[in-house]
Amino acid sequence: MERAEVLKRVIGILTEAQDIRRAIESGQDDDGFGDAHGDGDGPAARAGVATTLLNEMLPSISVPSDASPQQVAALVAEALGPALHTMVSGFSLAFTSLAIAHDSGRTDVTSIEVLRELALEIEAGTYDEGP
């Protein structure tokens, strides 16, 4: 998966987390069962979106049936290393963007707006290069 796609999925995860937090704080999840009432849009159902986005960012790993534990470990590390590095970079970039807005005293934008602006910058290719 390309770096820009991973960064956009990271932003999607953070946006979903904000939505889940707001729903819980507003009492939309009073019983703690998320979507147990069948409306299809409770916090528990939306948490599945974050899991889906995470799974999309991770590569498939094929392991031969006769692989030793050391070979399995090497295959997993080789496959997951770059993906995890890009994911951590994405979360760090999002955190830094949010922290800069907060630390500069910006009250004219919400965290969702900061993330939306970051997504637009990613779409424009601003962060195509880098770790």
PDB file of C-alpha atoms in Angstrom:
ATOM      1  CA  MET A   1       0.000   0.000   0.000  1.00  0.00           C
ATOM      2  CA  GLU A   2       1.297   3.447  -0.873  1.00  0.00           C
ATOM      3  CA  ARG A   3       2.396   5.794   1.886  1.00  0.00           C
ATOM      4  CA  ALA A   4      -0.375   8.319   1.144  1.00  0.00           C
ATOM      5  CA  GLU A   5      -3.033   5.612   1.473  1.00  0.00           C
ATOM      6  CA  VAL A   6      -1.645   4.529   4.838  1.00  0.00           C
ATOM      7  CA  LEU A   7      -1.591   8.144   6.055  1.00  0.00           C
ATOM      8  CA  LYS A   8      -5.215   8.641   4.981  1.00  0.00           C
ATOM      9  CA  ARG A   9      -6.266   5.474   6.800  1.00  0.00           C
ATOM     10  CA  VAL A  10      -4.491   6.681   9.952  1.00  0.00           C
ATOM     11  CA  ILE A  11      -6.509   9.892   9.730  1.00  0.00           C
ATOM     12  CA  GLY A  12      -9.642   7.794   9.239  1.00  0.00           C
ATOM     13  CA  ILE A  13      -8.887   5.823  12.410  1.00  0.00           C
ATOM     14  CA  LEU A  14      -8.357   9.010  14.427  1.00  0.00           C
ATOM     15  CA  THR A  15     -11.538  10.553  13.019  1.00  0.00           C
ATOM     16  CA  GLU A  16     -13.545   7.441  13.924  1.00  0.00           C
ATOM     17  CA  ALA A  17     -12.060   7.510  17.420  1.00  0.00           C
ATOM     18  CA  GLN A  18     -13.263  11.112  17.802  1.00  0.00           C
ATOM     19  CA  ASP A  19     -16.761  10.119  16.660  1.00  0.00           C
ATOM     20  CA  ILE A  20     -16.877   7.184  19.071  1.00  0.00           C
ATOM     21  CA  ARG A  21     -15.748   9.379  21.971  1.00  0.00           C
ATOM     22  CA  ARG A  22     -18.365  12.016  21.175  1.00  0.00           C
ATOM     23  CA  ALA A  23     -21.124   9.385  20.958  1.00  0.00           C
ATOM     24  CA  ILE A  24     -20.188   7.921  24.325  1.00  0.00           C
ATOM     25  CA  GLU A  25     -19.929  11.361  25.952  1.00  0.00           C
ATOM     26  CA  SER A  26     -23.309  12.404  24.576  1.00  0.00           C
ATOM     27  CA  GLY A  27     -24.940   9.310  26.076  1.00  0.00           C
ATOM     28  CA  GLN A  28     -25.579   7.493  22.805  1.00  0.00           C
ATOM     29  CA  ASP A  29     -23.933   4.453  24.362  1.00  0.00           C
ATOM     30  CA  ASP A  30     -25.536   4.533  27.815  1.00  0.00           C
ATOM     31  CA  ASP A  31     -25.706   0.772  28.236  1.00  0.00           C
ATOM     32  CA  GLY A  32     -22.122   0.081  27.154  1.00  0.00           C
ATOM     33  CA  PHE A  33     -23.244  -2.386  24.489  1.00  0.00           C
ATOM     34  CA  GLY A  34     -22.539  -0.196  21.485  1.00  0.00           C
ATOM     35  CA  ASP A  35     -24.812  -1.442  18.744  1.00  0.00           C
ATOM     36  CA  ALA A  36     -26.644  -4.102  20.741  1.00  0.00           C
ATOM     37  CA  HIS A  37     -29.913  -2.404  19.893  1.00  0.00           C
ATOM     38  CA  GLY A  38     -29.431  -2.990  16.192  1.00  0.00           C
ATOM     39  CA  ASP A  39     -29.173   0.541  14.842  1.00  0.00           C
ATOM     40  CA  GLY A  40     -25.936  -0.328  13.022  1.00  0.00           C
ATOM     41  CA  ASP A  41     -24.150   2.875  13.978  1.00  0.00           C
ATOM     42  CA  GLY A  42     -23.235   2.597  17.656  1.00  0.00           C
ATOM     43  CA  PRO A  43     -19.722   3.117  18.990  1.00  0.00           C
ATOM     44  CA  ALA A  44     -19.002  -0.623  18.974  1.00  0.00           C
ATOM     45  CA  ALA A  45     -20.022  -0.906  15.323  1.00  0.00           C
ATOM     46  CA  ARG A  46     -17.881   2.100  14.381  1.00  0.00           C
ATOM     47  CA  ALA A  47     -14.912   0.655  16.278  1.00  0.00           C
ATOM     48  CA  GLY A  48     -14.997  -2.091  13.653  1.00  0.00           C
ATOM     49  CA  VAL A  49     -14.168   0.567  11.063  1.00  0.00           C
ATOM     50  CA  ALA A  50     -10.849   1.244  12.798  1.00  0.00           C
ATOM     51  CA  THR A  51     -10.074  -2.477  12.830  1.00  0.00           C
ATOM     52  CA  THR A  52     -10.886  -2.712   9.130  1.00  0.00           C
ATOM     53  CA  LEU A  53      -8.619   0.245   8.341  1.00  0.00           C
ATOM     54  CA  LEU A  54      -5.787  -1.268  10.392  1.00  0.00           C
ATOM     55  CA  ASN A  55      -6.152  -4.612   8.652  1.00  0.00           C
ATOM     56  CA  GLU A  56      -6.055  -2.913   5.248  1.00  0.00           C
ATOM     57  CA  MET A  57      -2.713  -1.351   6.124  1.00  0.00           C
ATOM     58  CA  LEU A  58      -1.073  -4.644   7.070  1.00  0.00           C
ATOM     59  CA  PRO A  59       0.341  -6.887   4.352  1.00  0.00           C
ATOM     60  CA  SER A  60      -0.549 -10.534   3.844  1.00  0.00           C
ATOM     61  CA  ILE A  61       2.113 -12.944   4.959  1.00  0.00           C
ATOM     62  CA  SER A  62       2.680 -16.349   3.385  1.00  0.00           C
ATOM     63  CA  VAL A  63       4.564 -18.828   5.509  1.00  0.00           C
ATOM     64  CA  PRO A  64       5.662 -22.205   4.158  1.00  0.00           C
ATOM     65  CA  SER A  65       4.261 -25.082   6.177  1.00  0.00           C
ATOM     66  CA  ASP A  66       7.753 -26.407   6.871  1.00  0.00           C
ATOM     67  CA  ALA A  67       9.169 -23.060   8.067  1.00  0.00           C
ATOM     68  CA  SER A  68      11.080 -23.055  11.315  1.00  0.00           C
ATOM     69  CA  PRO A  69      10.088 -20.618  14.074  1.00  0.00           C
ATOM     70  CA  GLN A  70      13.101 -18.480  13.183  1.00  0.00           C
ATOM     71  CA  GLN A  71      12.037 -18.379   9.531  1.00  0.00           C
ATOM     72  CA  VAL A  72       8.490 -17.445  10.514  1.00  0.00           C
ATOM     73  CA  ALA A  73       9.814 -14.646  12.711  1.00  0.00           C
ATOM     74  CA  ALA A  74      12.033 -13.373   9.889  1.00  0.00           C
ATOM     75  CA  LEU A  75       9.161 -13.468   7.360  1.00  0.00           C
ATOM     76  CA  VAL A  76       6.814 -11.651   9.732  1.00  0.00           C
ATOM     77  CA  ALA A  77       9.408  -9.007  10.594  1.00  0.00           C
ATOM     78  CA  GLU A  78      10.266  -8.486   6.931  1.00  0.00           C
ATOM     79  CA  ALA A  79       6.622  -8.122   5.932  1.00  0.00           C
ATOM     80  CA  LEU A  80       5.394  -6.053   8.881  1.00  0.00           C
ATOM     81  CA  GLY A  81       8.424  -3.821   9.467  1.00  0.00           C
ATOM     82  CA  PRO A  82       7.867  -1.344   6.617  1.00  0.00           C
ATOM     83  CA  ALA A  83       4.094  -1.273   7.152  1.00  0.00           C
ATOM     84  CA  LEU A  84       4.417  -0.614  10.878  1.00  0.00           C
ATOM     85  CA  HIS A  85       7.053   2.058  10.248  1.00  0.00           C
ATOM     86  CA  THR A  86       4.695   3.878   7.857  1.00  0.00           C
ATOM     87  CA  MET A  87       1.769   3.534  10.270  1.00  0.00           C
ATOM     88  CA  VAL A  88       3.780   4.926  13.178  1.00  0.00           C
ATOM     89  CA  SER A  89       4.954   7.777  10.928  1.00  0.00           C
ATOM     90  CA  GLY A  90       1.326   8.506  10.076  1.00  0.00           C
ATOM     91  CA  PHE A  91       0.183   8.576  13.693  1.00  0.00           C
ATOM     92  CA  SER A  92       3.188  10.747  14.576  1.00  0.00           C
ATOM     93  CA  LEU A  93       2.385  13.159  11.748  1.00  0.00           C
ATOM     94  CA  ALA A  94      -1.245  13.409  12.838  1.00  0.00           C
ATOM     95  CA  PHE A  95      -0.277  13.891  16.486  1.00  0.00           C
ATOM     96  CA  THR A  96       2.230  16.596  15.546  1.00  0.00           C
ATOM     97  CA  SER A  97      -0.354  18.411  13.417  1.00  0.00           C
ATOM     98  CA  LEU A  98      -2.862  18.326  16.275  1.00  0.00           C
ATOM     99  CA  ALA A  99      -0.224  19.349  18.840  1.00  0.00           C
ATOM    100  CA  ILE A 100       0.915  22.326  16.753  1.00  0.00           C
ATOM    101  CA  ALA A 101      -2.674  23.570  16.449  1.00  0.00           C
ATOM    102  CA  HIS A 102      -3.198  23.099  20.194  1.00  0.00           C
ATOM    103  CA  ASP A 103       0.107  24.595  21.319  1.00  0.00           C
ATOM    104  CA  SER A 104      -0.313  27.641  19.091  1.00  0.00           C
ATOM    105  CA  GLY A 105      -3.616  28.361  20.841  1.00  0.00           C
ATOM    106  CA  ARG A 106      -5.777  27.847  17.751  1.00  0.00           C
ATOM    107  CA  THR A 107      -9.383  27.960  18.844  1.00  0.00           C
ATOM    108  CA  ASP A 108     -10.739  28.635  15.363  1.00  0.00           C
ATOM    109  CA  VAL A 109     -10.370  24.985  14.288  1.00  0.00           C
ATOM    110  CA  THR A 110     -11.469  21.667  15.730  1.00  0.00           C
ATOM    111  CA  SER A 111      -9.304  18.568  15.814  1.00  0.00           C
ATOM    112  CA  ILE A 112     -11.449  17.096  13.026  1.00  0.00           C
ATOM    113  CA  GLU A 113     -10.725  20.172  10.896  1.00  0.00           C
ATOM    114  CA  VAL A 114      -6.988  19.812  11.558  1.00  0.00           C
ATOM    115  CA  LEU A 115      -7.176  16.161  10.467  1.00  0.00           C
ATOM    116  CA  ARG A 116      -9.225  17.110   7.397  1.00  0.00           C
ATOM    117  CA  GLU A 117      -6.608  19.697   6.404  1.00  0.00           C
ATOM    118  CA  LEU A 118      -3.875  17.104   6.887  1.00  0.00           C
ATOM    119  CA  ALA A 119      -5.789  14.681   4.646  1.00  0.00           C
ATOM    120  CA  LEU A 120      -5.999  17.361   1.942  1.00  0.00           C
ATOM    121  CA  GLU A 121      -2.251  17.972   2.223  1.00  0.00           C
ATOM    122  CA  ILE A 122      -1.614  14.241   1.876  1.00  0.00           C
ATOM    123  CA  GLU A 123      -3.907  14.091  -1.159  1.00  0.00           C
ATOM    124  CA  ALA A 124      -1.952  16.991  -2.697  1.00  0.00           C
ATOM    125  CA  GLY A 125       1.293  15.012  -2.299  1.00  0.00           C
ATOM    126  CA  THR A 126       2.834  17.122   0.450  1.00  0.00           C
ATOM    127  CA  TYR A 127       4.003  14.037   2.374  1.00  0.00           C
ATOM    128  CA  ASP A 128       4.871  11.684  -0.488  1.00  0.00           C
ATOM    129  CA  GLU A 129       8.523  11.598   0.513  1.00  0.00           C
ATOM    130  CA  GLY A 130       9.988  10.909   3.904  1.00  0.00           C
ATOM    131  CA  PRO A 131      10.268   8.191   6.526  1.00  0.00           C
TER     132      PRO A 131
END
